[in-house]
Coordinates of C-alpha atoms and ligand atoms in Angstrom, one line a residue:
X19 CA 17.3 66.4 123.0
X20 CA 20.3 66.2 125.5
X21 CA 19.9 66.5 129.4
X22 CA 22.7 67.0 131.6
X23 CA 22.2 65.4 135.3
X24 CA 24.6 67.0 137.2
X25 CA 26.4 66.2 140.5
X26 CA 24.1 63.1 140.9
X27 CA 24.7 60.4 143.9
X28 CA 24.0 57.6 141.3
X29 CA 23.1 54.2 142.0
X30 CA 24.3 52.4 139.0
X31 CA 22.6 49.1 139.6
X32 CA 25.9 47.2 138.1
X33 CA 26.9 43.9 139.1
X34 CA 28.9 45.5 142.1
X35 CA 26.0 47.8 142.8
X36 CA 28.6 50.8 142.8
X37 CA 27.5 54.2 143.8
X38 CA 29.3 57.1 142.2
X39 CA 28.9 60.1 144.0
X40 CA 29.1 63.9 142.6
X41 CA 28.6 62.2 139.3
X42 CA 26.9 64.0 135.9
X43 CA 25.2 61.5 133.7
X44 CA 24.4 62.6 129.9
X45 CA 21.1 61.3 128.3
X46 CA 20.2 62.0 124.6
X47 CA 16.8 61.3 123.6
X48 CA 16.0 58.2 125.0
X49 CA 19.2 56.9 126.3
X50 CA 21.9 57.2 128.4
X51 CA 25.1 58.5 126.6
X52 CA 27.7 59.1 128.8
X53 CA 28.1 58.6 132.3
X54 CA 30.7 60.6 134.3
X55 CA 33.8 62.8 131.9
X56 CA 31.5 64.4 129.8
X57 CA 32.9 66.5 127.2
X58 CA 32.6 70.1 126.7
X59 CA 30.5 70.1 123.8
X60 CA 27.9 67.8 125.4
X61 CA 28.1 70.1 128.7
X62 CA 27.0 72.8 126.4
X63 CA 24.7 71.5 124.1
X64 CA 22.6 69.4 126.9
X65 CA 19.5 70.7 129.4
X66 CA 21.0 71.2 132.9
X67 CA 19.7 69.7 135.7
X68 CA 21.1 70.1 139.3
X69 CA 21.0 66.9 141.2
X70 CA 22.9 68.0 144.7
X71 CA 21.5 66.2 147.2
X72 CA 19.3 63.7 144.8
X73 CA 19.9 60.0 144.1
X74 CA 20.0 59.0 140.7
X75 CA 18.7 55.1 139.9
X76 CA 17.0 53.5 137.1
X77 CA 13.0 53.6 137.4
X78 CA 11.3 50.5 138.9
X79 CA 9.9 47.6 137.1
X80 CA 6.5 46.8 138.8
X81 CA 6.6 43.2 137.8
X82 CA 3.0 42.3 138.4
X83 CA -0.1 44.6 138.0
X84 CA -3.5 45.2 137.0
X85 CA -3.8 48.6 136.8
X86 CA -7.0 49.6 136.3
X87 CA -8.0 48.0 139.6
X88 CA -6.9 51.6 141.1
X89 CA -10.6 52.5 140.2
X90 CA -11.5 49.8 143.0
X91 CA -9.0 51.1 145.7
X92 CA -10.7 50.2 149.3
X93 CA -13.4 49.1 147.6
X94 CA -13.1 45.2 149.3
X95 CA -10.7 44.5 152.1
X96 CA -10.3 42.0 154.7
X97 CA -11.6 39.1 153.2
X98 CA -10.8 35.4 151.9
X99 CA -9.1 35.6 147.8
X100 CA -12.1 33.5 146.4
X101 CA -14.6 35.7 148.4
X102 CA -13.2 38.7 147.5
X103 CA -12.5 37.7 143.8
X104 CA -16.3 35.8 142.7
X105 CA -18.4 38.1 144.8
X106 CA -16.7 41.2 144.7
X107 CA -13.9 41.9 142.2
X108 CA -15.3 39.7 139.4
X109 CA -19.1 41.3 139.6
X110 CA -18.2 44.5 138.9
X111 CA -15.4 44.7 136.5
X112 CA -17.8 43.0 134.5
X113 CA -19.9 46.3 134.3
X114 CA -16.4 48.0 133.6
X115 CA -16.3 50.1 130.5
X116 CA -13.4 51.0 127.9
X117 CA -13.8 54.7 129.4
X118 CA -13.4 53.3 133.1
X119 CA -10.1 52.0 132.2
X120 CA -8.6 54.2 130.5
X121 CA -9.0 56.6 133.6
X122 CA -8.2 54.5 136.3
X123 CA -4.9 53.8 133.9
X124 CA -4.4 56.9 134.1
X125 CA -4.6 57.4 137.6
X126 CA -2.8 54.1 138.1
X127 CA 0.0 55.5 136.0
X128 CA 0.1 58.8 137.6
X129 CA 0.8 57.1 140.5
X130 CA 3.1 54.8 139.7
X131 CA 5.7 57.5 137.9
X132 CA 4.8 59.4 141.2
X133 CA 6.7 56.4 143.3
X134 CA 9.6 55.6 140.9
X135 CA 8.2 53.2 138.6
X136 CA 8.7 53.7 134.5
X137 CA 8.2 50.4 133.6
X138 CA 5.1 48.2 134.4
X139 CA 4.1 44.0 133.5
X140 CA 0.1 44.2 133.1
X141 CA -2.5 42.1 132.9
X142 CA -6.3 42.8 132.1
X143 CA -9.0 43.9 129.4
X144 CA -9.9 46.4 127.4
X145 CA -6.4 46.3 126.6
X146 CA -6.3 48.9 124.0
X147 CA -7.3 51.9 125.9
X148 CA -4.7 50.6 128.7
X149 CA -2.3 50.9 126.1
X150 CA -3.5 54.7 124.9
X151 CA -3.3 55.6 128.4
X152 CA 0.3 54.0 128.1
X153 CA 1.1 55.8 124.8
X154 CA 0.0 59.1 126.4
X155 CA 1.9 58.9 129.9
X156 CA 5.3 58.2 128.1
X157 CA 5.5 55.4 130.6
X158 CA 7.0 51.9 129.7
X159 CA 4.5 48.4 130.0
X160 CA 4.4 45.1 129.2
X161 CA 0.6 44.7 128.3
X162 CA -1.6 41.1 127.9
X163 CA -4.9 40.6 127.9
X164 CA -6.3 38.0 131.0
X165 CA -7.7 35.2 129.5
X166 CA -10.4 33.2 130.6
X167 CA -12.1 30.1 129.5
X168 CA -13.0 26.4 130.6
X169 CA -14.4 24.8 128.2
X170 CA -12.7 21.8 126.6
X171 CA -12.5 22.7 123.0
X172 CA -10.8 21.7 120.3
X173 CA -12.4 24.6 118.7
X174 CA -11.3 27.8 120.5
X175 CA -11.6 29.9 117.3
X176 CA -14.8 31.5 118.8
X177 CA -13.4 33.0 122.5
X178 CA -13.5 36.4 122.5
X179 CA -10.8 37.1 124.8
X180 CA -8.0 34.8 122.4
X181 CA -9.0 36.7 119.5
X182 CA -8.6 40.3 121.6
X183 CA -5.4 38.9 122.6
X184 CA -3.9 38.0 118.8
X185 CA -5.4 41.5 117.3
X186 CA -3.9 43.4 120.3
X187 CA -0.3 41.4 120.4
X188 CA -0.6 42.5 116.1
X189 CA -1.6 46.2 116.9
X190 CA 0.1 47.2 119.4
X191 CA 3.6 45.4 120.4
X192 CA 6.5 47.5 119.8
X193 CA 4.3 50.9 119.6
X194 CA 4.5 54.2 121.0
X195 CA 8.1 54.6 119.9
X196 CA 8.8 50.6 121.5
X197 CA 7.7 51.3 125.0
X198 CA 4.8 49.6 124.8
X199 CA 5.5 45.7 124.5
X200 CA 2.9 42.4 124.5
X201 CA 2.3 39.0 125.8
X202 CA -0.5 36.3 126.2
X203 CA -2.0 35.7 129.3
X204 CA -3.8 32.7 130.3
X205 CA -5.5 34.2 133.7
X206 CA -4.6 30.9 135.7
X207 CA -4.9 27.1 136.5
X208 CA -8.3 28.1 138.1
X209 CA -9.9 29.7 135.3
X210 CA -8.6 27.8 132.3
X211 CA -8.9 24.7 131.2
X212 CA -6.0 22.7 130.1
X213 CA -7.1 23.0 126.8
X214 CA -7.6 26.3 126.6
X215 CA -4.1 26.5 127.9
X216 CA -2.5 24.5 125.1
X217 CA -4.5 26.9 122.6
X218 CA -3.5 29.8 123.9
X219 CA 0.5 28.5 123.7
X220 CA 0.0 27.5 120.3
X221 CA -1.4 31.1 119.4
X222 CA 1.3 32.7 121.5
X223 CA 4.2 30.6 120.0
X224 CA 3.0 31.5 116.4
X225 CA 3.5 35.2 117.1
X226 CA 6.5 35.3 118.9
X227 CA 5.0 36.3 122.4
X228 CA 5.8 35.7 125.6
X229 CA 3.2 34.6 128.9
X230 CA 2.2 35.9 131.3
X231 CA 0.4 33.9 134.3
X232 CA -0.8 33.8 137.7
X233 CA 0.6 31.2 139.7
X234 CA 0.1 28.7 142.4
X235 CA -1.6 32.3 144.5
X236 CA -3.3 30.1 147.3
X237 CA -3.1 26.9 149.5
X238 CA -6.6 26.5 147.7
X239 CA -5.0 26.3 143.9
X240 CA -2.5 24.0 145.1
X241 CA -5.0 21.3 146.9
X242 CA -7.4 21.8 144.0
X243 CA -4.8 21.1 141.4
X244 CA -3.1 18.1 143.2
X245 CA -6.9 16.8 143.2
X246 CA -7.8 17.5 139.4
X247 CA -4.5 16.6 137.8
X248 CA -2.6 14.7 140.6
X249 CA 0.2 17.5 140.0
X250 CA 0.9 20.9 141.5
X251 CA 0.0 23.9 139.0
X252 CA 3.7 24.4 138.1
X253 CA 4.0 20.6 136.9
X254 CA 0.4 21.5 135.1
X255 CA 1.5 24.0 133.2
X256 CA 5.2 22.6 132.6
X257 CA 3.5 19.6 131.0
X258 CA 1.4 21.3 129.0
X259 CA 4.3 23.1 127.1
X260 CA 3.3 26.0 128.4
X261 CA 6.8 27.4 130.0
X262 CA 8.2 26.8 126.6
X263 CA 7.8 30.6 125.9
X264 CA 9.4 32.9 128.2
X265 CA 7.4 33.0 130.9
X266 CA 6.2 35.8 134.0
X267 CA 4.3 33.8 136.4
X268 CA 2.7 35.8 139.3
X269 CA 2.4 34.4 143.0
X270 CA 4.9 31.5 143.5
X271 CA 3.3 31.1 147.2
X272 CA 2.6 27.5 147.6
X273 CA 5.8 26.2 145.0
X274 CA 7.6 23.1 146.1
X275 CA 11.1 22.6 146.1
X276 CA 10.7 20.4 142.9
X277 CA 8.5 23.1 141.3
X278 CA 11.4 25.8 141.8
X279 CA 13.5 23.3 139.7
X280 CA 11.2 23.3 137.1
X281 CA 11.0 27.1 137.0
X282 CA 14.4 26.9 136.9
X283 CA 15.2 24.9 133.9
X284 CA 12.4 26.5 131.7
X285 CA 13.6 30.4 133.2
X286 CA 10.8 31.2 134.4
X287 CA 10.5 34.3 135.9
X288 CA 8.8 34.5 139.1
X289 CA 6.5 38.2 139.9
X290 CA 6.5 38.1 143.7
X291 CA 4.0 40.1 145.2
X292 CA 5.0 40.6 148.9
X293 CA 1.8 42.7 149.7
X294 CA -0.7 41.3 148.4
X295 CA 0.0 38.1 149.6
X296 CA -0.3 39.3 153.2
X297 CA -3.3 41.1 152.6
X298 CA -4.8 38.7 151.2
X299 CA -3.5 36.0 153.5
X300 CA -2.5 33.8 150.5
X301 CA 0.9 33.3 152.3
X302 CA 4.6 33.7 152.0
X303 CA 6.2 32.8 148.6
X304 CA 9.2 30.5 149.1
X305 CA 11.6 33.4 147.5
X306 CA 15.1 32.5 149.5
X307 CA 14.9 29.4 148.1
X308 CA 14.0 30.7 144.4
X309 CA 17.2 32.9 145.0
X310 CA 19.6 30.0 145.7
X311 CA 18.5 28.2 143.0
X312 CA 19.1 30.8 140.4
X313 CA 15.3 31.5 139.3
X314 CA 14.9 35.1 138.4
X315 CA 12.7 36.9 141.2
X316 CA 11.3 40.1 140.3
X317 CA 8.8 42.2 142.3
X318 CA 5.0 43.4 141.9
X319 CA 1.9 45.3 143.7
X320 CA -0.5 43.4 142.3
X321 CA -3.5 45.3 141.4
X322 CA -4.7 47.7 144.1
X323 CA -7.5 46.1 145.0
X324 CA -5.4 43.8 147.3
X325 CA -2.6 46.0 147.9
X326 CA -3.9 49.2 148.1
X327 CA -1.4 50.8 146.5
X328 CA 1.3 51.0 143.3
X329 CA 4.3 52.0 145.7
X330 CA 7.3 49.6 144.7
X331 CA 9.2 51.0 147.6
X332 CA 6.7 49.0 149.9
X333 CA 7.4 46.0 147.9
X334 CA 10.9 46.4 148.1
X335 CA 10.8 47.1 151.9
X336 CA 8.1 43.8 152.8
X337 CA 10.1 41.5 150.3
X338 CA 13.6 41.8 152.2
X339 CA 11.3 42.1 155.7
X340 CA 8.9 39.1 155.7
X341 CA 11.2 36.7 155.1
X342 CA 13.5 37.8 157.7
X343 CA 10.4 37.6 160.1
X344 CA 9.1 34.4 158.6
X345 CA 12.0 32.4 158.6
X346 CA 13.9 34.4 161.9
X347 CA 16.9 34.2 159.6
X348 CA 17.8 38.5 159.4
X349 CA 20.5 37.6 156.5
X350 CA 17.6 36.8 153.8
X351 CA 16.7 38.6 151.3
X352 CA 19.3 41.5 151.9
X353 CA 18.0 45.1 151.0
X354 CA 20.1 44.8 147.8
X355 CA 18.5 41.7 147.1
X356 CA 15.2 43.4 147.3
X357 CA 16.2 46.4 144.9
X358 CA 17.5 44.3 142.2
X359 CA 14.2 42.4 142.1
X360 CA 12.6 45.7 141.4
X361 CA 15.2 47.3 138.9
X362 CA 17.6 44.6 136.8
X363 CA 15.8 41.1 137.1
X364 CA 12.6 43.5 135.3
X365 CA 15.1 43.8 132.7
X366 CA 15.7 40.0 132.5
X367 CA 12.2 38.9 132.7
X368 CA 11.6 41.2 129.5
X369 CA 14.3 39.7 127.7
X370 CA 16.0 42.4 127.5
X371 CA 19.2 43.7 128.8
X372 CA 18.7 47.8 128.4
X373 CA 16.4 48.5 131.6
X374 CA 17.2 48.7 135.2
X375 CA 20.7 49.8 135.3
X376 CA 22.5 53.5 135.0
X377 CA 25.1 52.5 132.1
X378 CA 26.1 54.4 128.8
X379 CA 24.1 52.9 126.0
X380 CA 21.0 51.9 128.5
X381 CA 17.7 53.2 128.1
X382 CA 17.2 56.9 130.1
X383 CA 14.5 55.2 132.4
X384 CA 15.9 57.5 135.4
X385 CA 14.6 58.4 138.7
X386 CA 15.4 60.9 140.5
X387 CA 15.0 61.0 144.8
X388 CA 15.8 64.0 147.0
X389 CA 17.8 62.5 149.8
X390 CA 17.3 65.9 152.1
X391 CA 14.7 64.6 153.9
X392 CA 14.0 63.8 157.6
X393 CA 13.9 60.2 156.7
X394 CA 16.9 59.7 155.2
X395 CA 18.8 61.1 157.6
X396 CA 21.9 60.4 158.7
X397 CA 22.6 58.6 155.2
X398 CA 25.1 56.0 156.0
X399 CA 24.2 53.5 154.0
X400 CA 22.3 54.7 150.4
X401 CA 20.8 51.2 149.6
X402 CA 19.5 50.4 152.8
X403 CA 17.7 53.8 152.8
X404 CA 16.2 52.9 149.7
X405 CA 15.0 49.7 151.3
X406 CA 14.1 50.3 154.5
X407 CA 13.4 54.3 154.7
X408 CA 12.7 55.2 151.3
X409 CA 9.0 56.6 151.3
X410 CA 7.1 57.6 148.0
X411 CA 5.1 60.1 147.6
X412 CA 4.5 60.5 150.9
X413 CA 4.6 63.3 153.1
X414 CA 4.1 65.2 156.2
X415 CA 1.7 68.1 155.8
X416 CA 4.3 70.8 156.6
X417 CA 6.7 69.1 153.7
X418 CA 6.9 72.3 150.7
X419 CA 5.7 75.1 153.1
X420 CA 7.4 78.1 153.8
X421 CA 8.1 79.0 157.4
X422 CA 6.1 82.4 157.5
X423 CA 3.1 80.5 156.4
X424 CA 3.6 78.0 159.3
X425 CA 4.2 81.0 161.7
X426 CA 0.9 82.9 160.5
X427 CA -1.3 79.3 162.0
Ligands
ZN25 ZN1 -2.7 39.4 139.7

């Protein structure tokens, strides 16, 4: 099947972030064949599709989510992250059921294709109907199962969750036609003990898969750590081999300057997750710093629980704002700073390099955004739009209405 986007604006997302403007892209199947000069044969052969007016840019990458947790949208706000994750998140995802998550996946995923995203980095349970809700959508994840356990071992042949994680990494990595990819994921520092940790690398290293992990969230982890190991989580986890595998770790807030170094020289990728952080008052992840140091930054919504929403155009927005507010420096975190964290750097935290850019041979993960809109208005500059105007699914009421029916009111 060929489609034929015609007389795009297109954000390429290349190195120079070059915009090419009445530009027709070809994609066959599930790539992009040609951008720009395409021949007459194509032209003829392919599905047209006008794109006056419209931006074309590659899909987002949410880099940190737990998407079932739409189910518990404004379902606990305005409260501490240990409060709100022991007595109110915890409690009733353990009366969860295979059937709840495959809906709210659903609806999570509805959303998220709704606000630009085709790609998504996932952590949670029942993993197997999150990944038929995947397989149905025709959206793009990174799927792990969260994995908890303190006990000290050696014998972890017995936890429930490792075993769900090996059969589910075996089943389903590479499936529904490779969109659907898999990882392990040790929940965090908090929640696992170190050798539980080591278990879970060994069993990850065996199969070839990567980690996933929440990181140094709160001021709380960090003290706790420094007490119980004499080491911040990131030295915690470095030592125990753990960043060995390629590695997404979630949070960053409370990472020192020697931490970042670390994260550094094992490539670690950090998820930052603007939002959330503020919500839930965890703090403001040292990401400028990250930057300057090389580490690759990429951007999540956390579940929405604590966000309350999947819309990586807010991410986008907060991560190139709350720095500048936090730091009264307006030159960090520029808006195509923020964008790249949400399109290419996805790409590079999967290991892979066919995501998050518009380029002939790249993967047709394409977005399409009608810049006619009140909003975007005058457009003099396309990339700050996208960062600082750029809205979602969101509308006024009178968006789609004809005139007559507002003149009948
Ligand atoms: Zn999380």
């Amino acid at each position: 099947m060929k489609y034929l986007f015609k007389n795009a604006k297109v954000l390429t997302m290349n190195s120079q972030m070059e915009i090419l403007d009445d530009c027709d892209v070809l994609v066959e199947n599930d790539c992009i064949k040609c951008v720009g000069n395409i021949g007459p044969e194509d032209r003829d052969k392919a599905r047209a599709i006008d794109c006056t007016g419209k931006l074309l840019m590659p899909g987002f990458i949410n880099g940190h989510t737990h998407v079932p947790m739409s189910i518990l949208r404004n379902y606990a706000d305005d409260m501490e992250l240990q409060t709100w994750l022991f007595k109110y998140i915890f409690p009733v995802e353990e009366r969860l059921t295979g059937e709840d998550v495959f809906f709210s996946s659903l609806l999570g995923i509805m959303e998220m294709l709704a606000t630009g995203t085709t790609c998504f980095i996932d952590m949670y349970f029942f993993m197997d109907d999150i990944a038929r809700a995947v397989e149905m959508s025709g959206i793009r994840a990174h799927l792990s199962r969260g994995m908890t356990c303190n006990e000290k071992g050696p014998d972890f042949s017995k936890v429930e969750s490792l075993n769900e994680s090996i059969s589910f990494f075996k089943n389903w990595n590479g499936e529904a036609n490779g969109r659907i990819t898999g990882a392990f994921a040790p929940h965090a520092i908090y929640t696992c003990s170190p050798e539980f940790i080591k278990a879970v690398r060994d069993a990850a290293e065996k199969l070839g898969a990567p980690i996933h992990v929440h990181l140094d969230e709160t001021l709380t982890e960090h003290e706790n750590s420094l007490k119980d190991y004499n080491k911040t989580p990131t030295k915690h986890l470095y030592d125990l081999g753990l960043f060995d595998l390629k590695t997404i770790a979630a949070h960053c807030v409370w990472i020192t300057d020697e931490d970042i170094s670390l994260l550094k020289e094992k490539n670690v990728t950090i998820a930052h997750n603007p939002k959330s952080n503020l919500k839930l008052a965890s703090g403001i992840a040292p990401i400028p710093e990250a930057l300057s140091k090389g580490v690759n930054v990429i951007l999540g919504t956390d579940g929405v629980a604590s966000n309350n929403n999947l819309s990586m155009f807010e991410e986008i927005s907060l991560a190139a704002l709350i720095q500048k507010g936090a730091k009264q420096d307006p030159l960090l975190v520029s808006a195509k700073e923020a964008i790249r964290m949400a399109t290419v750097n996805g790409s590079k935290a999967l290991g892979r390099d066919d995501l998050g850019e518009v380029a002939p041979g790249k993967k047709a993960d394409l977005i399409l955004i009608d810049l006619d809109k009140p909003h975007f208005l005058p457009l003099h500059n396309p990339v700050s739009a996208l960062a600082y105007c750029a809205q979602g699914v969101r509308r006024l009421s009178y968006y789609g209405k004809r005139p007559d029916t507002l003149r009948k009111r």
